[in-house]
PDB file of C-alpha atoms in Angstrom:
ATOM      1  CA  GLN A   1      52.532-161.347  38.625  1.00  0.00           C
ATOM      2  CA  VAL A   2      50.825-164.154  36.547  1.00  0.00           C
ATOM      3  CA  GLN A   3      51.375-167.821  36.946  1.00  0.00           C
ATOM      4  CA  LEU A   4      50.231-170.267  34.404  1.00  0.00           C
ATOM      5  CA  VAL A   5      49.577-173.949  35.017  1.00  0.00           C
ATOM      6  CA  GLU A   6      48.721-176.406  32.223  1.00  0.00           C
ATOM      7  CA  SER A   7      46.901-179.653  32.628  1.00  0.00           C
ATOM      8  CA  GLY A   8      45.079-182.314  30.563  1.00  0.00           C
ATOM      9  CA  GLY A   9      47.931-183.880  28.895  1.00  0.00           C
ATOM     10  CA  GLY A  10      48.387-187.684  28.710  1.00  0.00           C
ATOM     11  CA  LEU A  11      48.707-190.751  26.519  1.00  0.00           C
ATOM     12  CA  VAL A  12      46.261-191.143  23.585  1.00  0.00           C
ATOM     13  CA  GLN A  13      46.002-193.231  20.470  1.00  0.00           C
ATOM     14  CA  ALA A  14      46.292-191.742  17.033  1.00  0.00           C
ATOM     15  CA  GLY A  15      42.952-190.348  15.943  1.00  0.00           C
ATOM     16  CA  GLY A  16      41.930-189.662  19.485  1.00  0.00           C
ATOM     17  CA  SER A  17      41.279-186.422  21.359  1.00  0.00           C
ATOM     18  CA  LEU A  18      42.631-184.490  24.308  1.00  0.00           C
ATOM     19  CA  ARG A  19      41.614-181.176  25.966  1.00  0.00           C
ATOM     20  CA  LEU A  20      44.367-179.087  27.556  1.00  0.00           C
ATOM     21  CA  SER A  21      43.679-176.357  30.103  1.00  0.00           C
ATOM     22  CA  CYS A  22      45.818-173.464  31.215  1.00  0.00           C
ATOM     23  CA  ALA A  23      44.803-171.897  34.526  1.00  0.00           C
ATOM     24  CA  ALA A  24      46.077-168.450  35.367  1.00  0.00           C
ATOM     25  CA  SER A  25      46.705-167.318  38.936  1.00  0.00           C
ATOM     26  CA  GLY A  26      47.839-164.138  40.529  1.00  0.00           C
ATOM     27  CA  ARG A  27      45.940-161.843  38.346  1.00  0.00           C
ATOM     28  CA  THR A  28      42.870-162.332  36.159  1.00  0.00           C
ATOM     29  CA  LEU A  29      43.340-162.558  32.332  1.00  0.00           C
ATOM     30  CA  SER A  30      40.479-160.313  31.782  1.00  0.00           C
ATOM     31  CA  THR A  31      41.836-157.399  33.900  1.00  0.00           C
ATOM     32  CA  TYR A  32      45.214-157.606  32.110  1.00  0.00           C
ATOM     33  CA  THR A  33      43.459-158.070  28.690  1.00  0.00           C
ATOM     34  CA  MET A  34      46.021-160.682  27.840  1.00  0.00           C
ATOM     35  CA  GLY A  35      46.408-162.435  24.552  1.00  0.00           C
ATOM     36  CA  MET A  36      47.123-166.159  25.092  1.00  0.00           C
ATOM     37  CA  GLY A  37      48.918-168.792  23.089  1.00  0.00           C
ATOM     38  CA  TRP A  38      49.956-172.441  23.014  1.00  0.00           C
ATOM     39  CA  PHE A  39      53.314-173.728  21.892  1.00  0.00           C
ATOM     40  CA  ARG A  40      54.830-177.213  21.827  1.00  0.00           C
ATOM     41  CA  GLN A  41      58.281-178.674  21.794  1.00  0.00           C
ATOM     42  CA  ALA A  42      59.350-182.176  20.911  1.00  0.00           C
ATOM     43  CA  PRO A  43      62.633-183.702  21.970  1.00  0.00           C
ATOM     44  CA  GLY A  44      65.460-182.412  19.664  1.00  0.00           C
ATOM     45  CA  LYS A  45      63.193-179.880  17.946  1.00  0.00           C
ATOM     46  CA  GLU A  46      62.589-176.039  18.257  1.00  0.00           C
ATOM     47  CA  ARG A  47      59.534-174.627  20.097  1.00  0.00           C
ATOM     48  CA  GLU A  48      56.685-174.565  17.715  1.00  0.00           C
ATOM     49  CA  PHE A  49      53.699-172.322  17.484  1.00  0.00           C
ATOM     50  CA  VAL A  50      50.343-174.099  17.933  1.00  0.00           C
ATOM     51  CA  ALA A  51      47.558-171.548  18.510  1.00  0.00           C
ATOM     52  CA  ALA A  52      46.809-168.084  19.838  1.00  0.00           C
ATOM     53  CA  ILE A  53      43.696-166.253  20.876  1.00  0.00           C
ATOM     54  CA  SER A  54      43.092-162.468  21.565  1.00  0.00           C
ATOM     55  CA  TRP A  55      41.721-161.164  24.782  1.00  0.00           C
ATOM     56  CA  THR A  56      38.154-161.022  23.523  1.00  0.00           C
ATOM     57  CA  GLY A  57      38.510-164.449  21.786  1.00  0.00           C
ATOM     58  CA  GLY A  58      37.355-162.729  18.576  1.00  0.00           C
ATOM     59  CA  SER A  59      40.623-163.501  16.770  1.00  0.00           C
ATOM     60  CA  THR A  60      42.570-166.761  16.613  1.00  0.00           C
ATOM     61  CA  GLU A  61      45.545-168.129  14.732  1.00  0.00           C
ATOM     62  CA  TYR A  62      46.783-171.665  14.294  1.00  0.00           C
ATOM     63  CA  GLY A  63      50.004-173.384  13.028  1.00  0.00           C
ATOM     64  CA  ASP A  64      49.794-174.996   9.711  1.00  0.00           C
ATOM     65  CA  SER A  65      50.356-178.359  11.216  1.00  0.00           C
ATOM     66  CA  VAL A  66      47.338-178.229  13.499  1.00  0.00           C
ATOM     67  CA  LYS A  67      44.836-176.113  11.526  1.00  0.00           C
ATOM     68  CA  GLY A  68      41.498-177.859  11.278  1.00  0.00           C
ATOM     69  CA  ARG A  69      42.273-180.259  14.112  1.00  0.00           C
ATOM     70  CA  PHE A  70      42.944-177.995  17.094  1.00  0.00           C
ATOM     71  CA  THR A  71      40.603-175.355  18.673  1.00  0.00           C
ATOM     72  CA  ILE A  72      41.802-172.594  21.109  1.00  0.00           C
ATOM     73  CA  SER A  73      39.273-170.929  23.283  1.00  0.00           C
ATOM     74  CA  ARG A  74      39.121-169.050  26.566  1.00  0.00           C
ATOM     75  CA  ASP A  75      36.883-168.228  29.524  1.00  0.00           C
ATOM     76  CA  ASN A  76      38.118-165.092  31.121  1.00  0.00           C
ATOM     77  CA  ALA A  77      35.682-165.461  34.081  1.00  0.00           C
ATOM     78  CA  LYS A  78      37.511-168.773  34.912  1.00  0.00           C
ATOM     79  CA  ASN A  79      40.943-167.404  34.095  1.00  0.00           C
ATOM     80  CA  THR A  80      41.457-170.335  31.833  1.00  0.00           C
ATOM     81  CA  VAL A  81      42.498-171.001  28.237  1.00  0.00           C
ATOM     82  CA  TYR A  82      41.845-174.274  26.548  1.00  0.00           C
ATOM     83  CA  LEU A  83      43.217-176.254  23.598  1.00  0.00           C
ATOM     84  CA  GLN A  84      40.839-178.889  22.192  1.00  0.00           C
ATOM     85  CA  MET A  85      42.920-181.362  20.153  1.00  0.00           C
ATOM     86  CA  THR A  86      41.225-183.843  17.796  1.00  0.00           C
ATOM     87  CA  SER A  87      42.539-186.191  15.108  1.00  0.00           C
ATOM     88  CA  LEU A  88      45.791-186.529  16.956  1.00  0.00           C
ATOM     89  CA  LYS A  89      48.806-187.846  15.233  1.00  0.00           C
ATOM     90  CA  PRO A  90      51.952-189.252  16.560  1.00  0.00           C
ATOM     91  CA  GLU A  91      53.861-186.142  15.338  1.00  0.00           C
ATOM     92  CA  ASP A  92      51.726-184.151  17.889  1.00  0.00           C
ATOM     93  CA  THR A  93      53.815-185.719  20.660  1.00  0.00           C
ATOM     94  CA  ALA A  94      55.473-182.973  22.565  1.00  0.00           C
ATOM     95  CA  VAL A  95      55.421-180.986  25.685  1.00  0.00           C
ATOM     96  CA  TYR A  96      52.600-178.382  25.376  1.00  0.00           C
ATOM     97  CA  TYR A  97      53.280-174.829  26.891  1.00  0.00           C
ATOM     98  CA  CYS A  98      50.702-172.134  27.671  1.00  0.00           C
ATOM     99  CA  ALA A  99      51.799-168.618  27.312  1.00  0.00           C
ATOM    100  CA  ALA A 100      50.408-165.113  27.957  1.00  0.00           C
ATOM    101  CA  ARG A 101      51.274-161.746  26.826  1.00  0.00           C
ATOM    102  CA  SER A 102      50.669-158.251  28.190  1.00  0.00           C
ATOM    103  CA  ARG A 103      48.963-157.241  25.026  1.00  0.00           C
ATOM    104  CA  SER A 104      45.433-158.110  23.823  1.00  0.00           C
ATOM    105  CA  GLY A 105      46.164-159.138  20.312  1.00  0.00           C
ATOM    106  CA  VAL A 106      47.377-162.312  18.551  1.00  0.00           C
ATOM    107  CA  VAL A 107      51.058-163.129  17.964  1.00  0.00           C
ATOM    108  CA  VAL A 108      52.661-166.230  16.650  1.00  0.00           C
ATOM    109  CA  SER A 109      56.247-165.735  17.857  1.00  0.00           C
ATOM    110  CA  SER A 110      57.374-166.883  21.259  1.00  0.00           C
ATOM    111  CA  THR A 111      59.097-163.648  21.746  1.00  0.00           C
ATOM    112  CA  GLY A 112      55.758-161.933  22.017  1.00  0.00           C
ATOM    113  CA  TYR A 113      54.903-163.653  25.229  1.00  0.00           C
ATOM    114  CA  ASN A 114      56.235-162.868  28.625  1.00  0.00           C
ATOM    115  CA  TYR A 115      54.534-165.423  30.869  1.00  0.00           C
ATOM    116  CA  TRP A 116      54.943-169.253  30.539  1.00  0.00           C
ATOM    117  CA  GLY A 117      53.659-172.347  32.139  1.00  0.00           C
ATOM    118  CA  GLN A 118      55.785-175.387  32.926  1.00  0.00           C
ATOM    119  CA  GLY A 119      54.246-177.523  30.263  1.00  0.00           C
ATOM    120  CA  THR A 120      52.203-180.671  30.055  1.00  0.00           C
ATOM    121  CA  GLN A 121      53.249-183.864  28.200  1.00  0.00           C
ATOM    122  CA  VAL A 122      51.092-185.182  25.237  1.00  0.00           C
ATOM    123  CA  THR A 123      52.004-188.484  23.786  1.00  0.00           C
ATOM    124  CA  VAL A 124      50.205-189.878  20.696  1.00  0.00           C
ATOM    125  CA  THR A 125      50.782-193.428  19.956  1.00  0.00           C
ATOM    126  CA  SER A 126      50.370-195.092  16.524  1.00  0.00           C
TER     127      SER A 126
END
């Protein structure tokens, strides 16, 4: 099976940047040709799509609220997917979850993913 572990969360001031990492173990991302995604959930709110990337990295998708500020990337040789977050806003505060799916393409619905990490907290102060 596949295990996902997020890291890189923390406390940052508005306008700052953070880089999240999601490390996969158990099986490599490349051999399973997995599409990857990032979701987030703030207290009292539904889980929200943030970004997704295909197995090859040639296709990406972003939620409207983060478009132009966040960048998703992957390094299959390192079994790692990244989320570079810039121009952070207080409304970006949430627990960020990494997800993987047993298909190569991009999807924006959480139901399209069958592996999930435990999440990493991102807090943006004003």
